Tab-separated table of C-alpha atoms in Angstrom:
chain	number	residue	atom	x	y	z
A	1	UNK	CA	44.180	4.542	51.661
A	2	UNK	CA	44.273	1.914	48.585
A	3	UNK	CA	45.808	-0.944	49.136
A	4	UNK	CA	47.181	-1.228	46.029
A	5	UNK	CA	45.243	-4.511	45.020
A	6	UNK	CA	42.862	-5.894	42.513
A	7	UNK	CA	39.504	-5.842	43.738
A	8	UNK	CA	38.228	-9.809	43.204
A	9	UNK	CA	34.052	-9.989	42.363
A	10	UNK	CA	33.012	-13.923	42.983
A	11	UNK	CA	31.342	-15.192	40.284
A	12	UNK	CA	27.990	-15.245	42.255
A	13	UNK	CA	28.079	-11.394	42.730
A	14	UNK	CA	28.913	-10.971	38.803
A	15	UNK	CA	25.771	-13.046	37.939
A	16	UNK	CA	23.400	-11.731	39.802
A	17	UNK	CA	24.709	-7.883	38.245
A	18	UNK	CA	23.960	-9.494	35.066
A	19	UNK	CA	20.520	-10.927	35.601
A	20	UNK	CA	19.611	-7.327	37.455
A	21	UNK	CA	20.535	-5.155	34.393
A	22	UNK	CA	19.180	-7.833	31.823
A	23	UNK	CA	16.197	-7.207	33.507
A	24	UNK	CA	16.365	-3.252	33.570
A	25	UNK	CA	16.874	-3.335	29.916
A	26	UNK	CA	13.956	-5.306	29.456
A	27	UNK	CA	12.008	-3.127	31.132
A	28	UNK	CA	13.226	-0.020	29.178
A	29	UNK	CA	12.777	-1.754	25.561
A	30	UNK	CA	9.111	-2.798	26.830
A	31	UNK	CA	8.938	1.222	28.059
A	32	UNK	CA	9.755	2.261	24.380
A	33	UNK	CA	7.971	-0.082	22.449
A	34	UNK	CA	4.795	1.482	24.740
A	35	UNK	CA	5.878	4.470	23.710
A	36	UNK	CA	6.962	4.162	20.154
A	37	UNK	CA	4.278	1.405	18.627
A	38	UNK	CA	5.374	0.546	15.623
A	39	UNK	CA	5.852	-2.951	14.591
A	40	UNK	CA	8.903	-2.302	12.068
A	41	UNK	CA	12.348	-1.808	12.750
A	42	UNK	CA	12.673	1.420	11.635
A	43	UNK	CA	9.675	3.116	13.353
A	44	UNK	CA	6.714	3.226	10.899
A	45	UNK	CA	3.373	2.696	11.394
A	46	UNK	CA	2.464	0.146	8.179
A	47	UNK	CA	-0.618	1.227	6.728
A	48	UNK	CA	-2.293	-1.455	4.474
A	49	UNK	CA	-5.245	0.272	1.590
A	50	UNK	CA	-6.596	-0.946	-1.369
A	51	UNK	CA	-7.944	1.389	-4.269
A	52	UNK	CA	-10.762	3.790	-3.442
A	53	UNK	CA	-10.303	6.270	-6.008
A	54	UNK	CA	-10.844	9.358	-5.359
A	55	UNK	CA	-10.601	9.135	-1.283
A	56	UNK	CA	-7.249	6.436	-1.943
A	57	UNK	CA	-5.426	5.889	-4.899
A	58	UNK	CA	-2.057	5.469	-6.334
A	59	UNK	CA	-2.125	7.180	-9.453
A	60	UNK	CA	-2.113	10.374	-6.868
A	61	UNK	CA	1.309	11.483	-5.194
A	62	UNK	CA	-0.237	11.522	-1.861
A	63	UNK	CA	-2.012	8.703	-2.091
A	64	UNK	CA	-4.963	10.051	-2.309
A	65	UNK	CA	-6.434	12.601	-0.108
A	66	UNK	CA	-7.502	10.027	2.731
A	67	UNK	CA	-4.579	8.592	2.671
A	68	UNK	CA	-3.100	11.820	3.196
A	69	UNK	CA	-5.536	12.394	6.182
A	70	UNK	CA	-3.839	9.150	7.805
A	71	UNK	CA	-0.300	10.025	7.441
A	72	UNK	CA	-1.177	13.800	8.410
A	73	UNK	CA	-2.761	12.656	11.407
A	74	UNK	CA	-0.075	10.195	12.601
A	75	UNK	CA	2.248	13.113	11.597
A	76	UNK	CA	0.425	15.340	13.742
A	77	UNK	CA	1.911	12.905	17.020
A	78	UNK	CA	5.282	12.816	15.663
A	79	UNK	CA	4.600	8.802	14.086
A	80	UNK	CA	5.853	8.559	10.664
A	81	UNK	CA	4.208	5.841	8.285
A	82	UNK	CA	4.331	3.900	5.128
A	83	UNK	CA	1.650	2.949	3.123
A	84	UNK	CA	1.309	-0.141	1.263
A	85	UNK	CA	-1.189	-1.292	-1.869
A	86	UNK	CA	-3.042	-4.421	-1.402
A	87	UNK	CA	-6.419	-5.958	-2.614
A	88	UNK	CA	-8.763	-4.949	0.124
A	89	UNK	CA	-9.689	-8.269	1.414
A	90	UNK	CA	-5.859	-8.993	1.619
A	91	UNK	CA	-5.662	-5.539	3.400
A	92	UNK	CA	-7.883	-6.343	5.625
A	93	UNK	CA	-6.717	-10.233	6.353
A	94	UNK	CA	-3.445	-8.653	7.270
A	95	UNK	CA	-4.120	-6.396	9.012
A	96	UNK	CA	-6.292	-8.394	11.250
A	97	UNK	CA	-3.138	-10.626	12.017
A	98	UNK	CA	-0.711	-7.494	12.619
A	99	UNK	CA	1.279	-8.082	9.451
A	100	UNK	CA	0.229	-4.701	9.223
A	101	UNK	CA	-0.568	-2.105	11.929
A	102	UNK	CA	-3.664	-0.081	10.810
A	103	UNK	CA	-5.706	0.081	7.917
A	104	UNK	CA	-8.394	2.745	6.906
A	105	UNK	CA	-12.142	3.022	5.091
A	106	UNK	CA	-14.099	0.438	7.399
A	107	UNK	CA	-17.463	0.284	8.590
A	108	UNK	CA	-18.670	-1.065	11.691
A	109	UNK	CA	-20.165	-4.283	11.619
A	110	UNK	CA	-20.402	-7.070	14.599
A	111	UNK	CA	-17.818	-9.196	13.637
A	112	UNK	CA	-15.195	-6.399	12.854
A	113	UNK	CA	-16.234	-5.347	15.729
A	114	UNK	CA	-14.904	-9.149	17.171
A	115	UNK	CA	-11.310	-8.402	15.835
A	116	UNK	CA	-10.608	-4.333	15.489
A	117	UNK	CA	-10.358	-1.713	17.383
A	118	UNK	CA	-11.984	1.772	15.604
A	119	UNK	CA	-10.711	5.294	15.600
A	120	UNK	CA	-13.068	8.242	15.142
A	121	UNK	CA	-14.883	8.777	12.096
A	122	UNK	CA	-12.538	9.397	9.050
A	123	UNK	CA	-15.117	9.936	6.651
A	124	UNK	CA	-18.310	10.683	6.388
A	125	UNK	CA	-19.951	9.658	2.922
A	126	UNK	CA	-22.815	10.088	0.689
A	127	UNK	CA	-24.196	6.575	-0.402
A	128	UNK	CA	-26.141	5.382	-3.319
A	129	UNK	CA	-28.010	2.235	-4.840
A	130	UNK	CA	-27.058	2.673	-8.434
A	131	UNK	CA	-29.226	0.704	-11.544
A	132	UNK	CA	-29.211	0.749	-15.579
A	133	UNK	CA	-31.524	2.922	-16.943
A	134	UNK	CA	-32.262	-0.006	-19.105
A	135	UNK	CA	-32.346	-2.150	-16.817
A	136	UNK	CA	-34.905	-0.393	-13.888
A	137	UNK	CA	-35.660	-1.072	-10.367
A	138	UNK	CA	-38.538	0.231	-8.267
A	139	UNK	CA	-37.860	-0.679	-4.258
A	140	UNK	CA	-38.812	1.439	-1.379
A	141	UNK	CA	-36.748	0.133	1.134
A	142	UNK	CA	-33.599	-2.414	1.039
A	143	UNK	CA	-36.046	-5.687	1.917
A	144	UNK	CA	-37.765	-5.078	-1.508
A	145	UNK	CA	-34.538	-5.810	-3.293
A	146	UNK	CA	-35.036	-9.586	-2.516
A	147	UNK	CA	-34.361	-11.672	-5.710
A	148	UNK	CA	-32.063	-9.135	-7.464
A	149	UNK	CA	-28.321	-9.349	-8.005
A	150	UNK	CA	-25.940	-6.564	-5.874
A	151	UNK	CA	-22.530	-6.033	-7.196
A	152	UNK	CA	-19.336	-5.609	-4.978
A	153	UNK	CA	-15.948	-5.948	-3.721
A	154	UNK	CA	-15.000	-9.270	-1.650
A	155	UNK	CA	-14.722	-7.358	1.747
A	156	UNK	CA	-16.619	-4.394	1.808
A	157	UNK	CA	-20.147	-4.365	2.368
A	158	UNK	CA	-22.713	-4.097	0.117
A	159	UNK	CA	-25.959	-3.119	1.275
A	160	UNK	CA	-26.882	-0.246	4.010
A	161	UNK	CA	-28.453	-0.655	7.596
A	162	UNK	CA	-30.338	-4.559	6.483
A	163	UNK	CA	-27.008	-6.715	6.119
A	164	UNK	CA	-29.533	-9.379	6.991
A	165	UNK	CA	-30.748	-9.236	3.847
A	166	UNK	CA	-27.796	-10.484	2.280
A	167	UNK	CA	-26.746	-12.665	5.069
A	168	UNK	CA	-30.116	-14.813	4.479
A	169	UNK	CA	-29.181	-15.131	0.542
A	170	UNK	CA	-31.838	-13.440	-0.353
A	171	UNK	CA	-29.791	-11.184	-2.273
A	172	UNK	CA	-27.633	-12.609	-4.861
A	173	UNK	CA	-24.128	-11.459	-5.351
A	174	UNK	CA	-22.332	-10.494	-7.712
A	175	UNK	CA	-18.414	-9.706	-7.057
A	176	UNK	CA	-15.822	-7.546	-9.484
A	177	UNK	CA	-12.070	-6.986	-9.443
A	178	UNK	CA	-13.179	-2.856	-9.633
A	179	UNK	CA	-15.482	-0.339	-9.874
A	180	UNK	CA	-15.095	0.337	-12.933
A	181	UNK	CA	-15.911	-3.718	-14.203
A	182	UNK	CA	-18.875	-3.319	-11.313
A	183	UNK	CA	-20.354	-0.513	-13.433
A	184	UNK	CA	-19.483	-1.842	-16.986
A	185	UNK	CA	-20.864	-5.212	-15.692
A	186	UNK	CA	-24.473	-3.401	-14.590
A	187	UNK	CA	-24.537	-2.270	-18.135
A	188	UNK	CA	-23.806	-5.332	-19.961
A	189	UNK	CA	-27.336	-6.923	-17.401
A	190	UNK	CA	-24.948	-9.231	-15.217
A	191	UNK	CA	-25.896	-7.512	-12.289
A	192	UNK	CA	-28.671	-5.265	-10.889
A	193	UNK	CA	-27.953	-2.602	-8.628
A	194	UNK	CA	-24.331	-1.350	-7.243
A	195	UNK	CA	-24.490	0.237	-3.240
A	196	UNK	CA	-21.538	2.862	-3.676
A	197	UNK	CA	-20.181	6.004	-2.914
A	198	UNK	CA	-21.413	9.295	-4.488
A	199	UNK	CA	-17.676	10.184	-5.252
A	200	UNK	CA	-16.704	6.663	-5.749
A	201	UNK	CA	-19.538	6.110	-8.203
A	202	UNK	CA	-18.822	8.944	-10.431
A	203	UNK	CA	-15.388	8.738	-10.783
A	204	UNK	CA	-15.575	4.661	-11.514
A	205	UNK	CA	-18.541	5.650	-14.182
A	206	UNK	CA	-16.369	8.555	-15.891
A	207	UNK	CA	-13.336	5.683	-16.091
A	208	UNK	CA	-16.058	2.726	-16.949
A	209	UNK	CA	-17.992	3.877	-19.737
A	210	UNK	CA	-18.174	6.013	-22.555
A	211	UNK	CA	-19.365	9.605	-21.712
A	212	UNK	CA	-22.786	8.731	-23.726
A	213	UNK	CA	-23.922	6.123	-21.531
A	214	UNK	CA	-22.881	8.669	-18.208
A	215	UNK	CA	-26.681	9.436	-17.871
A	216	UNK	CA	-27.918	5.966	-18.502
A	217	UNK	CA	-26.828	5.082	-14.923
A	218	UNK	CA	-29.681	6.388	-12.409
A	219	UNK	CA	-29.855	6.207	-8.541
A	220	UNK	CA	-33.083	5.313	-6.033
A	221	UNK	CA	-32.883	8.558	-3.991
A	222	UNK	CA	-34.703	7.012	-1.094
A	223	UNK	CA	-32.143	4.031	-0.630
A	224	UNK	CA	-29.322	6.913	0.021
A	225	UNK	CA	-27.847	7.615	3.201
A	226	UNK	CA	-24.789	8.885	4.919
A	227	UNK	CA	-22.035	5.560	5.571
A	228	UNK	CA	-20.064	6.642	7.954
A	229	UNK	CA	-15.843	5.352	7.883
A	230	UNK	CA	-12.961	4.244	10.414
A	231	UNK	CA	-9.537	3.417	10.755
A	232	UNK	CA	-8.958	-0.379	12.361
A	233	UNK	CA	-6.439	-1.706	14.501
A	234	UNK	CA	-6.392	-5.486	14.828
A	235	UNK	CA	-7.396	-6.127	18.751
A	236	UNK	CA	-4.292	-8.771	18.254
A	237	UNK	CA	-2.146	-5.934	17.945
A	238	UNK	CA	-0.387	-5.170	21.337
A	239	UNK	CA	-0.020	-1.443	21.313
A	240	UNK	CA	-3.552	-1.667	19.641
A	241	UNK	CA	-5.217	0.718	21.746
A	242	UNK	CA	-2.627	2.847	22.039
A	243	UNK	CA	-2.354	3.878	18.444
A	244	UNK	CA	-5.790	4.725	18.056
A	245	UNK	CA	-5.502	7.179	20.684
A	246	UNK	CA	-2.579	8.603	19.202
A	247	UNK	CA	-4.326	8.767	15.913
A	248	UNK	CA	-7.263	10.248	17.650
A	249	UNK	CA	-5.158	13.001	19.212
A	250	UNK	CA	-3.274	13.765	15.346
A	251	UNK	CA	-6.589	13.693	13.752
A	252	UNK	CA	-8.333	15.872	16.160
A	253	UNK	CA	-5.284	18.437	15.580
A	254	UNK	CA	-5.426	18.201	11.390
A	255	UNK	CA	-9.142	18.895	12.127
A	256	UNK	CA	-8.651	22.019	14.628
A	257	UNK	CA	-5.876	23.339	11.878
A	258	UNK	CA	-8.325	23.258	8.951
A	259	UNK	CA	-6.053	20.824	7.539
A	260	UNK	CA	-8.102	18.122	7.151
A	261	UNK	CA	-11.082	20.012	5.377
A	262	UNK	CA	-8.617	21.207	2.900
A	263	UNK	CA	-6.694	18.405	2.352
A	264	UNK	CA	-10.283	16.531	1.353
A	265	UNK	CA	-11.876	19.391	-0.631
A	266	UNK	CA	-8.671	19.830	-2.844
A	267	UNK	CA	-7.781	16.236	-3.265
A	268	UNK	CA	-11.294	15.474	-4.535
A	269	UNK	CA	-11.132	18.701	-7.027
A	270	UNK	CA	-7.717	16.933	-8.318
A	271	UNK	CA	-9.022	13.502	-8.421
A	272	UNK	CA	-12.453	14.318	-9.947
A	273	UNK	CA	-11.051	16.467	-12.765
């Protein structure tokens, strides 16, 4: 039977209780955050793009269809996401230091390779080494365009397969704030040649130039080849690994579905129009 009186905890006993359960919850919040990856407080993935129009854009309401891929593919694995417009070297910069948690349209090269962790391909793309008409080039093969000036992006490469080129200055080079100034500046003679992306290229020289200088930009067919793209994770990122197998597994379901074929072929149609 009860005695009838308070039951007295030293304050020993109580501490120890305290430090045990402290611990349990610790353990739990670590078990979620495993679980759940997220970096923000209210559980979305931060996705950090720059302009890419047509694959990523923000005149479109989804962002553009590879956007869409990204946020379809996180969906896919019941991770919602937000995605956020920066310049692409900013994009990138961030990302690397986990102010954001993923960011998409990379290629491989050894020092990304240093500081990201890649998904599966994303995209695979048609490239192209564009000149002026008035302004022609005759190379075989990417060594013979020693001496000329490349155009580009700060941050995104701008030669295929012989980065070497570049990377002994042999190549001068030439940045813009866009595509479209890239193309408008290959016109005007400030640069020579542009390394782009068949859909890239035509939408920036529809936007860039008048309609009658559309066929004064030609292409060296031999220089094209197929650039293949990836989502990174910084490798400073603790739940790094984990969300690219996540977004693995959602982007192998979107592909399985269809989903991600027609979420590509209708976006360009609507972008390219």
């Amino acid at each position: 039977m009860a005695s009838g009186k308070p039951v007295l905890y030293h304050q020993k006993e109580v501490r120890i209780s305290l430090v045990h359960w402290t611990k349990v919850a610790m353990v739990v919040a670590s078990t979620l955050f495993l679980f759940f990856p997220a970096v923000q407080a209210d559980g979305k993935v931060l996705v950090a793009v720059g302009d890419w129009t047509p694959f990523i854009s923000e005149e479109s309401p989804t962002n553009g269809p590879l956007s869409e891929i990204i946020t379809r593919s996180f969906a896919e694995v019941g991770i919602n996401t937000a995605v956020q417009f920066l310049p692409w070297k900013r994009a990138y910069e961030k990302t690397k230091e986990t102010m954001y948690d993923v960011s998409p349209g990379w290629r491989v090269t050894e020092e990304r390779q240093r500081d990201f962790y890649f998904s599966d391909v994303i995209l695979v793309q048609a490239h192209r080494v564009y000149f002026s008409k008035s302004n022609p080039i005759n190379v075989s093969s990417n060594s013979d365009l020693t001496g000329l000036r490349a155009g580009g992006l700060r941050g995104s490469l701008l030669l295929a397969g012989d980065q070497d080129v570049l990377d002994k200055e042999k190549i001068e080079t030439v940045f813009g704030d866009n595509y479209q100034n890239l193309f408008k500046m290959m016109m005007r003679g400030r640069l020579d040649f542009i390394y782009m992306s068949q859909f890239v290229a035509e939408k920036a020289i529809r936007d860039a130039l008048p309609q009658k200088q559309w066929e004064q930009v030609g292409y060296i067919e031999n220089l094209s080849r197929d650039e293949r793209y990836f989502l990174i994770v910084s490798k400073q990122h603790r739940n790094g690994t984990v969300l690219i197998e996540k977004f693995n597994r959602g982007l192998q379901l979107l592909r399985n579905s269809g989903e991600y074929d027609r979420i590509l072929n209708s976006g360009l149609k609507a972008m390219l129009r």
